[in-house]
Amino acid sequence: MKIFLDRQSAKPLYLQIRDRISSLIKSGALQSGDRLPSIRSLAQSLQVNKLTIIEAYNVLEADGVICARQGSGYFVNTQTFACANLQPTFSPAQDVIIKEPGGNSFFDMHVAAVHAQAQPGMIDLSFGFPRPPKNLAQIAKRALKETNALSKYDLPQGQLTLRRQIAQMLVHLGLNVSTEDLIVTNGSEQALSLAMSHFVKAGDWVIVEAPTYFGAIAILENLGAKIIGIPMTPEGMNLELLEQYLRSHHPKLIYTISTLHNPTGLTTTQAHRQKLLSLAEQYECPILEDNAYEGLNFEPVPAPIKALDTQNLVTYVGTFSKTLIPGLRVGYIVVTGKHYQAILERKLLHDVHVSTFSQAIISEYLASGHSRRHLNQLRAENIQSRNIMLQAIERYFPEEARWTVPKGGLFLWVQLPLDIPIQAITKEALSQNVLIFSGSAFFPDKQGYPAMRLTFANSQEDIEKGIYILGNLLKKYIYKGCERISSYQPLAPSI
């Protein structure tokens, strides 16, 4: 395979390699199922760093052109030419949502979903859980050798070794942080709660994206905040509307998910992040940046907003629940400047410190070098699952549906016609052993348009069957009462 690189070009080498391999596949020089050169051999032949080849292959995976097979290497995707259209069709109305204090259904919704997950034969397209490392038991065994140290109280900000490792990890993302800026938390949910309760009091206005993570909405509702839901565009939060409400309502906080947004899966550009930060600086409004899915991207993403922050205006939240295992409940919060001590003292009052056992397991996981290999494996599996779900959606969903094409993470977002009874569909899907989250849960006061958040962190069989069932339900309700129903016949799943 001949690849010519222009080392004087402004285009990065990894993108030149991506373009050349893509053209070889399109021309037929590389056929479906063909094995690509190994990372080492291609790096040697092109005289580039192995990381350059890894980046090129990661982008090709994100494009759905190639796939990784554990222990065997990279192959031209056998589904390349039958692959779903990877262009998003998401195009929501730009309506701002104003939510006054009161109401909180998070507890009932969460508990009901956990109970439903435990039902035999349930296809869970609601929660997205990462596949745990195969050697997690070995990692845990090594981590728990120092039982004496683990059996004592620890610092409320977390174990020093783990904070050093997290700081090093964040430096690679572009953040200039130290161990003294970090607090280890019980998952990102506690980190959000600590930050929000510090910045927000009852009656304060807070800006969120609409839709956004329902757990964050619940925390703000519990605090008695007044919520402004700024609609999402395909590029991220509508910044024109953001500025309008920054000027008119003087909010105390902006909550945003910049990378692999939950629930839409969108990732904002560098320009969008810089503009959002500039507006926050202009109107002196703190930002809470929630990047729980950082690290699950299929291709390079811009540095977090926190990396651009020179005025200590951004508080950054991350977690290992989405990349390792949720049950360990280890997250972290980056607080630079004057707010650190107050949030740390609030953390001590919450729970003294995060489980020393959980911290030790995460620390060993990072120290052993397994983290990078595990993330690469997760991304390879997730991109194949995403493409399978997109193919199934194109095959079974009605043409009226619109959806995002996330470049990583665990979820995609399906926008539905305004008059469709999404709650009835959710209930009927559950009766057929398919669990989904109605999109209403992700809007302040549940005022948003009909939608569904679907996780592709499932087996091919479950994705195919679950989307088939949902597609038939959507068509039944959308075509009900119109002449198209007479010609509609449910499809059989191609599994």
CSV table of C-alpha atoms in Angstrom, one decimal:
chain,number,residue,atom,x,y,z
A,1,MET,CA,0.0,0.0,0.0
A,2,LYS,CA,1.6,3.2,-1.2
A,3,ILE,CA,1.0,6.4,0.7
A,4,PHE,CA,2.7,9.7,-0.3
A,5,LEU,CA,3.0,12.3,2.4
A,6,ASP,CA,3.5,16.0,1.8
A,7,ARG,CA,5.5,17.0,4.8
A,8,GLN,CA,5.4,20.7,3.8
A,9,SER,CA,1.6,20.7,3.8
A,10,ALA,CA,-0.5,22.5,6.5
A,11,LYS,CA,-2.7,19.4,6.6
A,12,PRO,CA,-1.7,17.1,9.5
A,13,LEU,CA,0.1,13.9,8.5
A,14,TYR,CA,-2.6,11.7,10.1
A,15,LEU,CA,-5.3,13.3,8.0
A,16,GLN,CA,-3.2,12.8,4.9
A,17,ILE,CA,-2.9,9.1,5.7
A,18,ARG,CA,-6.7,9.0,6.4
A,19,ASP,CA,-7.5,10.6,3.1
A,20,ARG,CA,-5.2,8.2,1.1
A,21,ILE,CA,-6.6,5.1,2.7
A,22,SER,CA,-10.2,6.3,2.2
A,23,SER,CA,-9.4,6.9,-1.5
A,24,LEU,CA,-7.9,3.4,-1.8
A,25,ILE,CA,-11.1,1.9,-0.4
A,26,LYS,CA,-13.4,4.0,-2.6
A,27,SER,CA,-11.4,3.1,-5.7
A,28,GLY,CA,-11.6,-0.6,-4.9
A,29,ALA,CA,-7.8,-1.0,-4.4
A,30,LEU,CA,-8.7,-2.0,-0.8
A,31,GLN,CA,-11.6,-4.4,-0.6
A,32,SER,CA,-14.1,-5.1,2.2
A,33,GLY,CA,-12.4,-7.3,4.8
A,34,ASP,CA,-8.9,-6.5,3.7
A,35,ARG,CA,-6.4,-6.2,6.5
A,36,LEU,CA,-4.6,-2.9,6.8
A,37,PRO,CA,-0.8,-2.7,7.7
A,38,SER,CA,-0.1,-2.9,11.4
A,39,ILE,CA,0.5,0.3,13.2
A,40,ARG,CA,4.2,-0.5,13.6
A,41,SER,CA,4.9,-1.5,10.0
A,42,LEU,CA,3.0,1.4,8.5
A,43,ALA,CA,4.8,3.9,10.9
A,44,GLN,CA,8.1,2.4,9.8
A,45,SER,CA,7.4,2.5,6.1
A,46,LEU,CA,6.1,6.1,6.3
A,47,GLN,CA,8.8,7.2,8.8
A,48,VAL,CA,6.3,8.7,11.2
A,49,ASN,CA,5.5,8.2,14.9
A,50,LYS,CA,3.2,5.3,15.8
A,51,LEU,CA,0.8,7.8,17.4
A,52,THR,CA,0.3,9.4,13.9
A,53,ILE,CA,-0.9,6.0,12.6
A,54,ILE,CA,-3.1,5.5,15.6
A,55,GLU,CA,-4.8,8.9,15.1
A,56,ALA,CA,-5.3,8.1,11.4
A,57,TYR,CA,-6.9,4.7,12.1
A,58,ASN,CA,-9.0,6.3,14.9
A,59,VAL,CA,-10.5,8.8,12.4
A,60,LEU,CA,-11.1,6.1,9.8
A,61,GLU,CA,-12.9,4.1,12.5
A,62,ALA,CA,-15.0,7.2,13.3
A,63,ASP,CA,-15.9,7.5,9.6
A,64,GLY,CA,-17.1,3.9,9.7
A,65,VAL,CA,-14.6,2.9,7.0
A,66,ILE,CA,-12.4,0.5,9.0
A,67,CYS,CA,-12.8,-1.6,12.1
A,68,ALA,CA,-10.5,-3.0,14.8
A,69,ARG,CA,-10.5,-6.7,15.7
A,70,GLN,CA,-8.9,-7.4,19.1
A,71,GLY,CA,-5.6,-9.3,18.6
A,72,SER,CA,-5.9,-9.2,14.8
A,73,GLY,CA,-5.4,-5.6,13.7
A,74,TYR,CA,-7.4,-3.2,11.5
A,75,PHE,CA,-9.6,-4.3,8.6
A,76,VAL,CA,-11.7,-2.5,5.9
A,77,ASN,CA,-15.2,-2.5,7.3
A,78,THR,CA,-17.3,-5.2,5.6
A,79,GLN,CA,-20.3,-3.0,6.1
A,80,THR,CA,-18.6,0.1,4.6
A,81,PHE,CA,-20.7,0.4,1.5
A,82,ALA,CA,-23.9,-0.6,3.3
A,83,CYS,CA,-23.2,1.7,6.2
A,84,ALA,CA,-25.8,4.1,7.4
A,85,ASN,CA,-25.7,7.7,6.3
A,86,LEU,CA,-23.3,9.3,8.8
A,87,GLN,CA,-24.7,12.8,8.2
A,88,PRO,CA,-26.8,14.0,11.2
A,89,THR,CA,-30.4,15.1,10.5
A,90,PHE,CA,-31.0,16.7,13.9
A,91,SER,CA,-32.7,20.1,13.4
A,92,PRO,CA,-34.7,21.2,16.5
A,93,ALA,CA,-36.9,24.3,16.9
A,94,GLN,CA,-35.1,27.1,18.8
A,95,ASP,CA,-37.5,27.6,21.7
A,96,VAL,CA,-36.2,28.7,25.1
A,97,ILE,CA,-37.7,27.0,28.2
A,98,ILE,CA,-38.2,28.8,31.4
A,99,LYS,CA,-38.7,26.6,34.5
A,100,GLU,CA,-39.8,28.0,37.8
A,101,PRO,CA,-38.8,26.3,41.1
A,102,GLY,CA,-40.7,23.1,42.1
A,103,GLY,CA,-41.1,19.5,41.0
A,104,ASN,CA,-38.5,16.7,40.9
A,105,SER,CA,-39.2,13.3,39.3
A,106,PHE,CA,-35.6,12.1,39.2
A,107,PHE,CA,-35.9,9.6,42.1
A,108,ASP,CA,-39.0,7.9,40.7
A,109,MET,CA,-37.6,7.8,37.2
A,110,HIS,CA,-34.2,6.4,38.2
A,111,VAL,CA,-35.5,3.7,40.5
A,112,ALA,CA,-38.1,2.6,38.0
A,113,ALA,CA,-35.4,2.3,35.3
A,114,VAL,CA,-33.1,0.3,37.6
A,115,HIS,CA,-35.9,-2.1,38.4
A,116,ALA,CA,-36.8,-2.5,34.7
A,117,GLN,CA,-33.2,-3.2,33.8
A,118,ALA,CA,-33.3,-6.2,36.1
A,119,GLN,CA,-36.2,-7.9,34.3
A,120,PRO,CA,-35.2,-11.0,32.3
A,121,GLY,CA,-34.9,-10.5,28.6
A,122,MET,CA,-35.0,-6.7,28.8
A,123,ILE,CA,-33.2,-4.8,26.0
A,124,ASP,CA,-31.9,-1.7,27.8
A,125,LEU,CA,-31.5,1.2,25.4
A,126,SER,CA,-31.8,3.7,28.2
A,127,PHE,CA,-28.7,3.7,30.4
A,128,GLY,CA,-25.3,3.5,28.8
A,129,PHE,CA,-22.7,1.5,30.7
A,130,PRO,CA,-19.2,0.8,29.5
A,131,ARG,CA,-17.9,-2.7,29.1
A,132,PRO,CA,-15.6,-3.3,32.1
A,133,PRO,CA,-12.0,-4.3,31.5
A,134,LYS,CA,-11.5,-8.0,31.2
A,135,ASN,CA,-8.7,-7.9,33.8
A,136,LEU,CA,-10.5,-5.7,36.3
A,137,ALA,CA,-10.4,-8.5,38.9
A,138,GLN,CA,-6.6,-8.7,38.6
A,139,ILE,CA,-6.2,-4.9,38.8
A,140,ALA,CA,-8.4,-4.8,41.9
A,141,LYS,CA,-6.4,-7.6,43.6
A,142,ARG,CA,-3.2,-5.8,43.1
A,143,ALA,CA,-4.7,-2.5,44.3
A,144,LEU,CA,-6.0,-4.0,47.6
A,145,LYS,CA,-2.6,-5.3,48.8
A,146,GLU,CA,-2.1,-2.3,51.1
A,147,THR,CA,-5.1,-3.0,53.3
A,148,ASN,CA,-3.6,-1.1,56.3
A,149,ALA,CA,-3.5,2.2,54.4
A,150,LEU,CA,-6.9,1.6,52.9
A,151,SER,CA,-8.6,1.0,56.2
A,152,LYS,CA,-8.0,4.5,57.5
A,153,TYR,CA,-9.7,7.8,57.0
A,154,ASP,CA,-8.2,9.8,54.1
A,155,LEU,CA,-8.2,13.4,52.9
A,156,PRO,CA,-11.6,14.7,51.8
A,157,GLN,CA,-10.0,15.8,48.5
A,158,GLY,CA,-8.9,12.2,47.7
A,159,GLN,CA,-5.7,10.2,47.7
A,160,LEU,CA,-2.6,12.2,46.6
A,161,THR,CA,-1.4,9.5,44.2
A,162,LEU,CA,-4.7,9.4,42.4
A,163,ARG,CA,-4.9,13.2,42.2
A,164,ARG,CA,-1.5,13.3,40.7
A,165,GLN,CA,-2.5,10.7,38.1
A,166,ILE,CA,-5.7,12.6,37.3
A,167,ALA,CA,-3.8,15.9,37.0
A,168,GLN,CA,-1.3,14.3,34.5
A,169,MET,CA,-4.3,12.9,32.5
A,170,LEU,CA,-5.9,16.3,32.4
A,171,VAL,CA,-2.6,18.0,31.3
A,172,HIS,CA,-2.8,15.9,28.2
A,173,LEU,CA,-6.2,17.3,27.5
A,174,GLY,CA,-4.8,20.8,27.7
A,175,LEU,CA,-5.7,21.7,31.3
A,176,ASN,CA,-3.2,23.5,33.4
A,177,VAL,CA,-4.1,21.9,36.8
A,178,SER,CA,-2.3,20.6,39.8
A,179,THR,CA,-3.2,18.2,42.6
A,180,GLU,CA,-4.2,21.2,44.7
A,181,ASP,CA,-7.0,22.0,42.2
A,182,LEU,CA,-8.6,18.5,42.3
A,183,ILE,CA,-11.2,17.0,44.5
A,184,VAL,CA,-12.0,13.3,44.1
A,185,THR,CA,-15.8,12.7,44.3
A,186,ASN,CA,-18.4,10.0,44.4
A,187,GLY,CA,-19.0,10.0,40.7
A,188,SER,CA,-19.7,13.1,38.7
A,189,GLU,CA,-23.2,13.4,40.2
A,190,GLN,CA,-21.7,14.4,43.5
A,191,ALA,CA,-19.3,16.8,41.8
A,192,LEU,CA,-22.2,18.5,40.1
A,193,SER,CA,-24.1,18.7,43.3
A,194,LEU,CA,-21.1,20.2,45.2
A,195,ALA,CA,-20.5,22.8,42.5
A,196,MET,CA,-24.2,23.7,41.9
A,197,SER,CA,-24.9,24.1,45.6
A,198,HIS,CA,-21.9,26.3,46.0
A,199,PHE,CA,-22.8,28.7,43.1
A,200,VAL,CA,-26.6,28.6,43.2
A,201,LYS,CA,-29.1,29.6,45.9
A,202,ALA,CA,-32.9,29.2,45.9
A,203,GLY,CA,-34.4,31.7,43.4
A,204,ASP,CA,-31.3,32.1,41.3
A,205,TRP,CA,-31.4,31.9,37.6
A,206,VAL,CA,-29.3,29.1,36.0
A,207,ILE,CA,-28.7,28.4,32.3
A,208,VAL,CA,-28.6,24.9,30.9
A,209,GLU,CA,-28.7,23.4,27.5
A,210,ALA,CA,-32.1,22.1,26.3
A,211,PRO,CA,-32.0,19.1,26.3
A,212,THR,CA,-29.4,18.3,29.0
A,213,TYR,CA,-28.5,15.7,31.6
A,214,PHE,CA,-31.6,15.0,33.7
A,215,GLY,CA,-29.6,14.5,36.9
A,216,ALA,CA,-28.3,18.1,36.7
A,217,ILE,CA,-31.8,19.4,36.2
A,218,ALA,CA,-32.9,17.4,39.3
A,219,ILE,CA,-30.1,19.0,41.4
A,220,LEU,CA,-31.0,22.5,40.3
A,221,GLU,CA,-34.7,21.8,41.0
A,222,ASN,CA,-33.8,20.6,44.5
A,223,LEU,CA,-31.9,23.8,45.1
A,224,GLY,CA,-34.9,25.8,44.2
A,225,ALA,CA,-33.2,27.4,41.1
A,226,LYS,CA,-35.0,29.0,38.2
A,227,ILE,CA,-33.8,27.2,35.1
A,228,ILE,CA,-33.4,28.7,31.6
A,229,GLY,CA,-33.2,26.0,28.9
A,230,ILE,CA,-31.3,27.4,25.9
A,231,PRO,CA,-32.0,25.2,22.9
A,232,MET,CA,-29.3,23.1,21.3
A,233,THR,CA,-28.5,23.5,17.6
A,234,PRO,CA,-26.5,21.0,15.6
A,235,GLU,CA,-23.4,23.0,16.7
A,236,GLY,CA,-24.2,23.2,20.4
A,237,MET,CA,-26.0,25.7,22.6
A,238,ASN,CA,-27.6,28.6,20.7
A,239,LEU,CA,-25.1,31.3,21.6
A,240,GLU,CA,-27.3,34.2,20.3
A,241,LEU,CA,-30.0,33.2,22.7
A,242,LEU,CA,-27.5,32.6,25.5
A,243,GLU,CA,-26.2,36.2,25.2
A,244,GLN,CA,-29.8,37.5,25.2
A,245,TYR,CA,-30.6,35.7,28.5
A,246,LEU,CA,-27.2,36.5,30.1
A,247,ARG,CA,-28.1,40.2,29.5
A,248,SER,CA,-31.7,40.0,30.7
A,249,HIS,CA,-31.7,37.5,33.6
A,250,HIS,CA,-28.1,37.8,35.1
A,251,PRO,CA,-27.8,34.0,35.8
A,252,LYS,CA,-25.5,32.7,38.5
A,253,LEU,CA,-24.2,29.7,36.5
A,254,ILE,CA,-24.0,28.2,33.0
A,255,TYR,CA,-24.1,24.4,33.0
A,256,THR,CA,-22.7,22.9,29.7
A,257,ILE,CA,-21.6,19.5,28.4
A,258,SER,CA,-19.1,20.5,25.7
A,259,THR,CA,-17.8,17.1,24.6
A,260,LEU,CA,-20.1,14.2,23.7
A,261,HIS,CA,-23.1,16.0,25.1
A,262,ASN,CA,-25.7,14.0,27.1
A,263,PRO,CA,-28.2,13.3,25.6
A,264,THR,CA,-27.5,14.4,22.0
A,265,GLY,CA,-24.0,13.1,21.7
A,266,LEU,CA,-22.9,16.4,20.0
A,267,THR,CA,-19.4,17.9,20.5
A,268,THR,CA,-18.9,21.6,20.1
A,269,THR,CA,-16.1,23.2,18.1
A,270,GLN,CA,-13.2,25.2,19.4
A,271,ALA,CA,-14.8,28.4,18.1
A,272,HIS,CA,-18.1,27.6,19.9
A,273,ARG,CA,-16.2,27.0,23.2
A,274,GLN,CA,-14.2,30.2,22.9
A,275,LYS,CA,-17.3,32.2,22.2
A,276,LEU,CA,-19.2,30.7,25.1
A,277,LEU,CA,-16.3,31.5,27.4
A,278,SER,CA,-16.1,35.0,26.1
A,279,LEU,CA,-19.8,35.6,26.8
A,280,ALA,CA,-19.4,34.2,30.3
A,281,GLU,CA,-16.4,36.5,30.9
A,282,GLN,CA,-18.3,39.5,29.6
A,283,TYR,CA,-21.3,38.9,31.8
A,284,GLU,CA,-19.2,37.5,34.8
A,285,CYS,CA,-21.1,34.2,34.9
A,286,PRO,CA,-19.3,31.1,36.1
A,287,ILE,CA,-19.4,28.0,33.9
A,288,LEU,CA,-19.8,24.4,35.1
A,289,GLU,CA,-18.3,22.1,32.4
A,290,ASP,CA,-19.4,18.5,32.6
A,291,ASN,CA,-17.3,16.2,30.5
A,292,ALA,CA,-18.3,12.8,31.8
A,293,TYR,CA,-17.7,11.2,28.4
A,294,GLU,CA,-14.3,12.7,27.7
A,295,GLY,CA,-12.1,9.9,26.5
A,296,LEU,CA,-14.7,8.0,24.5
A,297,ASN,CA,-14.3,10.2,21.4
A,298,PHE,CA,-13.8,8.4,18.1
A,299,GLU,CA,-11.6,11.2,16.7
A,300,PRO,CA,-9.6,14.2,18.2
A,301,VAL,CA,-11.8,16.8,20.0
A,302,PRO,CA,-11.0,20.4,21.0
A,303,ALA,CA,-9.5,21.1,24.4
A,304,PRO,CA,-12.1,21.6,27.1
A,305,ILE,CA,-13.4,25.1,27.8
A,306,LYS,CA,-11.5,24.9,31.1
A,307,ALA,CA,-8.3,24.8,29.1
A,308,LEU,CA,-9.1,28.2,27.7
A,309,ASP,CA,-10.0,29.7,31.1
A,310,THR,CA,-7.6,32.4,32.4
A,311,GLN,CA,-9.9,33.9,35.0
A,312,ASN,CA,-10.9,30.9,37.1
A,313,LEU,CA,-14.4,31.1,35.7
A,314,VAL,CA,-14.8,27.4,34.7
A,315,THR,CA,-15.3,24.5,37.1
A,316,TYR,CA,-14.6,21.2,35.3
A,317,VAL,CA,-16.1,17.8,36.2
A,318,GLY,CA,-15.1,14.3,35.0
A,319,THR,CA,-15.6,10.7,36.0
A,320,PHE,CA,-14.3,7.1,35.5
A,321,SER,CA,-17.9,5.8,35.6
A,322,LYS,CA,-18.3,6.0,31.9
A,323,THR,CA,-14.8,4.6,31.0
A,324,LEU,CA,-14.2,1.9,33.6
A,325,ILE,CA,-17.2,0.8,35.7
A,326,PRO,CA,-20.0,2.8,37.2
A,327,GLY,CA,-20.2,0.9,40.5
A,328,LEU,CA,-16.8,2.2,41.7
A,329,ARG,CA,-18.4,5.7,41.9
A,330,VAL,CA,-15.1,7.7,41.3
A,331,GLY,CA,-15.3,11.1,39.7
A,332,TYR,CA,-13.4,14.4,40.2
A,333,ILE,CA,-13.9,18.1,40.1
A,334,VAL,CA,-11.3,20.8,39.1
A,335,VAL,CA,-11.7,24.0,41.0
A,336,THR,CA,-9.1,26.7,40.4
A,337,GLY,CA,-9.0,29.9,42.4
A,338,LYS,CA,-11.0,31.1,45.4
A,339,HIS,CA,-13.9,28.6,45.3
A,340,TYR,CA,-11.7,25.5,46.1
A,341,GLN,CA,-11.7,25.6,49.9
A,342,ALA,CA,-15.5,26.2,50.2
A,343,ILE,CA,-16.3,23.3,47.9
A,344,LEU,CA,-13.8,21.1,49.7
A,345,GLU,CA,-15.4,21.8,53.1
A,346,ARG,CA,-18.8,21.0,51.6
A,347,LYS,CA,-17.4,17.7,50.3
A,348,LEU,CA,-16.2,16.8,53.8
A,349,LEU,CA,-19.7,17.4,55.2
A,350,HIS,CA,-21.2,15.1,52.4
A,351,ASP,CA,-19.2,11.9,53.1
A,352,VAL,CA,-15.7,12.5,54.6
A,353,HIS,CA,-14.0,11.0,51.5
A,354,VAL,CA,-14.6,8.7,48.6
A,355,SER,CA,-14.1,4.9,49.3
A,356,THR,CA,-10.3,4.3,49.6
A,357,PHE,CA,-10.8,0.9,48.0
A,358,SER,CA,-12.4,2.4,44.9
A,359,GLN,CA,-9.7,5.1,44.7
A,360,ALA,CA,-7.0,2.4,44.9
A,361,ILE,CA,-8.5,0.4,42.1
A,362,ILE,CA,-8.7,3.5,39.8
A,363,SER,CA,-5.1,4.4,40.7
A,364,GLU,CA,-3.8,1.0,39.9
A,365,TYR,CA,-5.8,1.0,36.7
A,366,LEU,CA,-4.1,4.2,35.6
A,367,ALA,CA,-0.6,3.2,36.9
A,368,SER,CA,-0.6,-0.2,35.2
A,369,GLY,CA,-1.0,1.3,31.7
A,370,HIS,CA,-4.2,-0.6,31.1
A,371,SER,CA,-6.2,2.6,30.7
A,372,ARG,CA,-5.1,3.5,27.2
A,373,ARG,CA,-5.5,0.0,25.9
A,374,HIS,CA,-9.0,-0.3,27.5
A,375,LEU,CA,-10.1,3.0,26.1
A,376,ASN,CA,-8.9,2.1,22.6
A,377,GLN,CA,-10.9,-1.2,22.8
A,378,LEU,CA,-14.0,0.6,24.1
A,379,ARG,CA,-13.9,3.1,21.2
A,380,ALA,CA,-13.4,0.4,18.7
A,381,GLU,CA,-16.4,-1.6,20.1
A,382,ASN,CA,-18.6,1.6,20.5
A,383,ILE,CA,-18.0,2.8,16.9
A,384,GLN,CA,-19.1,-0.5,15.5
A,385,SER,CA,-22.2,-0.5,17.8
A,386,ARG,CA,-23.0,3.1,16.8
A,387,ASN,CA,-22.9,2.2,13.1
A,388,ILE,CA,-25.0,-0.9,13.6
A,389,MET,CA,-27.6,1.3,15.4
A,390,LEU,CA,-27.5,3.9,12.7
A,391,GLN,CA,-28.1,1.3,10.0
A,392,ALA,CA,-31.0,-0.2,12.0
A,393,ILE,CA,-32.5,3.3,12.5
A,394,GLU,CA,-32.3,4.0,8.7
A,395,ARG,CA,-33.9,0.6,8.0
A,396,TYR,CA,-36.7,0.6,10.6
A,397,PHE,CA,-37.5,4.1,11.7
A,398,PRO,CA,-40.1,6.3,9.8
A,399,GLU,CA,-38.6,9.0,7.5
A,400,GLU,CA,-40.1,11.7,9.9
A,401,ALA,CA,-37.5,10.9,12.5
A,402,ARG,CA,-34.3,13.0,12.8
A,403,TRP,CA,-31.2,12.0,14.7
A,404,THR,CA,-27.7,12.9,15.7
A,405,VAL,CA,-24.5,11.1,14.6
A,406,PRO,CA,-22.2,11.3,17.7
A,407,LYS,CA,-18.5,11.0,17.2
A,408,GLY,CA,-18.1,9.0,20.4
A,409,GLY,CA,-19.7,8.5,23.8
A,410,LEU,CA,-22.6,6.0,24.4
A,411,PHE,CA,-25.7,7.8,23.1
A,412,LEU,CA,-27.5,9.2,20.1
A,413,TRP,CA,-30.6,11.4,20.1
A,414,VAL,CA,-33.7,10.9,18.0
A,415,GLN,CA,-36.0,13.8,17.4
A,416,LEU,CA,-39.6,12.9,16.6
A,417,PRO,CA,-42.7,14.7,15.1
A,418,LEU,CA,-44.3,17.2,17.5
A,419,ASP,CA,-47.7,15.4,17.8
A,420,ILE,CA,-46.4,11.9,18.6
A,421,PRO,CA,-47.3,10.5,22.0
A,422,ILE,CA,-43.8,9.6,23.2
A,423,GLN,CA,-45.0,8.5,26.7
A,424,ALA,CA,-47.4,6.0,25.2
A,425,ILE,CA,-44.6,4.7,22.9
A,426,THR,CA,-42.2,4.4,25.9
A,427,LYS,CA,-44.8,2.4,27.9
A,428,GLU,CA,-45.7,0.1,25.0
A,429,ALA,CA,-42.0,-0.5,24.2
A,430,LEU,CA,-41.5,-1.5,27.9
A,431,SER,CA,-44.3,-4.0,27.5
A,432,GLN,CA,-42.3,-5.6,24.7
A,433,ASN,CA,-39.1,-5.7,26.8
A,434,VAL,CA,-37.4,-2.6,25.3
A,435,LEU,CA,-36.4,0.1,27.9
A,436,ILE,CA,-35.8,3.6,26.6
A,437,PHE,CA,-35.7,7.1,28.2
A,438,SER,CA,-38.3,9.5,26.9
A,439,GLY,CA,-36.7,12.7,25.7
A,440,SER,CA,-39.0,14.8,28.0
A,441,ALA,CA,-36.8,13.8,31.0
A,442,PHE,CA,-33.9,15.8,29.5
A,443,PHE,CA,-35.8,19.1,29.3
A,444,PRO,CA,-36.5,21.6,32.1
A,445,ASP,CA,-40.1,21.0,33.3
A,446,LYS,CA,-40.3,18.3,30.6
A,447,GLN,CA,-41.4,21.0,28.1
A,448,GLY,CA,-39.3,19.9,25.1
A,449,TYR,CA,-40.2,18.3,21.8
A,450,PRO,CA,-40.8,14.5,21.6
A,451,ALA,CA,-37.5,12.6,21.4
A,452,MET,CA,-35.6,9.5,22.6
A,453,ARG,CA,-32.1,9.0,24.0
A,454,LEU,CA,-30.8,5.6,22.8
A,455,THR,CA,-27.6,3.9,23.9
A,456,PHE,CA,-25.6,1.9,21.5
A,457,ALA,CA,-23.6,0.2,24.3
A,458,ASN,CA,-25.3,-3.1,23.5
A,459,SER,CA,-24.8,-6.3,21.5
A,460,GLN,CA,-25.6,-6.2,17.8
A,461,GLU,CA,-28.6,-8.6,18.3
A,462,ASP,CA,-30.1,-6.4,21.0
A,463,ILE,CA,-29.6,-3.2,19.0
A,464,GLU,CA,-31.2,-4.7,15.9
A,465,LYS,CA,-34.2,-6.2,17.8
A,466,GLY,CA,-34.7,-3.1,20.0
A,467,ILE,CA,-34.6,-0.6,17.0
A,468,TYR,CA,-36.9,-2.9,15.0
A,469,ILE,CA,-39.5,-2.9,17.8
A,470,LEU,CA,-39.2,0.9,18.3
A,471,GLY,CA,-39.4,1.5,14.6
A,472,ASN,CA,-42.7,-0.5,14.3
A,473,LEU,CA,-44.2,1.4,17.2
A,474,LEU,CA,-43.2,4.8,15.8
A,475,LYS,CA,-44.7,4.0,12.4
A,476,LYS,CA,-47.9,2.7,14.0
A,477,TYR,CA,-48.4,6.0,15.9
A,478,ILE,CA,-47.1,8.4,13.2
A,479,TYR,CA,-49.1,6.8,10.4
A,480,LYS,CA,-52.2,6.2,12.5
A,481,GLY,CA,-55.3,7.8,10.9
A,482,CYS,CA,-53.6,8.6,7.6
A,483,GLU,CA,-53.8,6.7,4.3
A,484,ARG,CA,-50.2,5.5,4.6
A,485,ILE,CA,-51.3,3.1,7.3
A,486,SER,CA,-53.0,0.9,4.7
A,487,SER,CA,-49.7,0.1,3.0
A,488,TYR,CA,-47.7,-0.2,6.2
A,489,GLN,CA,-46.6,-3.6,7.2
A,490,PRO,CA,-44.1,-4.3,10.0
A,491,LEU,CA,-40.7,-5.4,8.8
A,492,ALA,CA,-38.9,-8.4,10.1
A,493,PRO,CA,-35.6,-7.8,11.8
A,494,SER,CA,-32.5,-8.8,9.8
A,495,ILE,CA,-30.9,-10.8,12.5
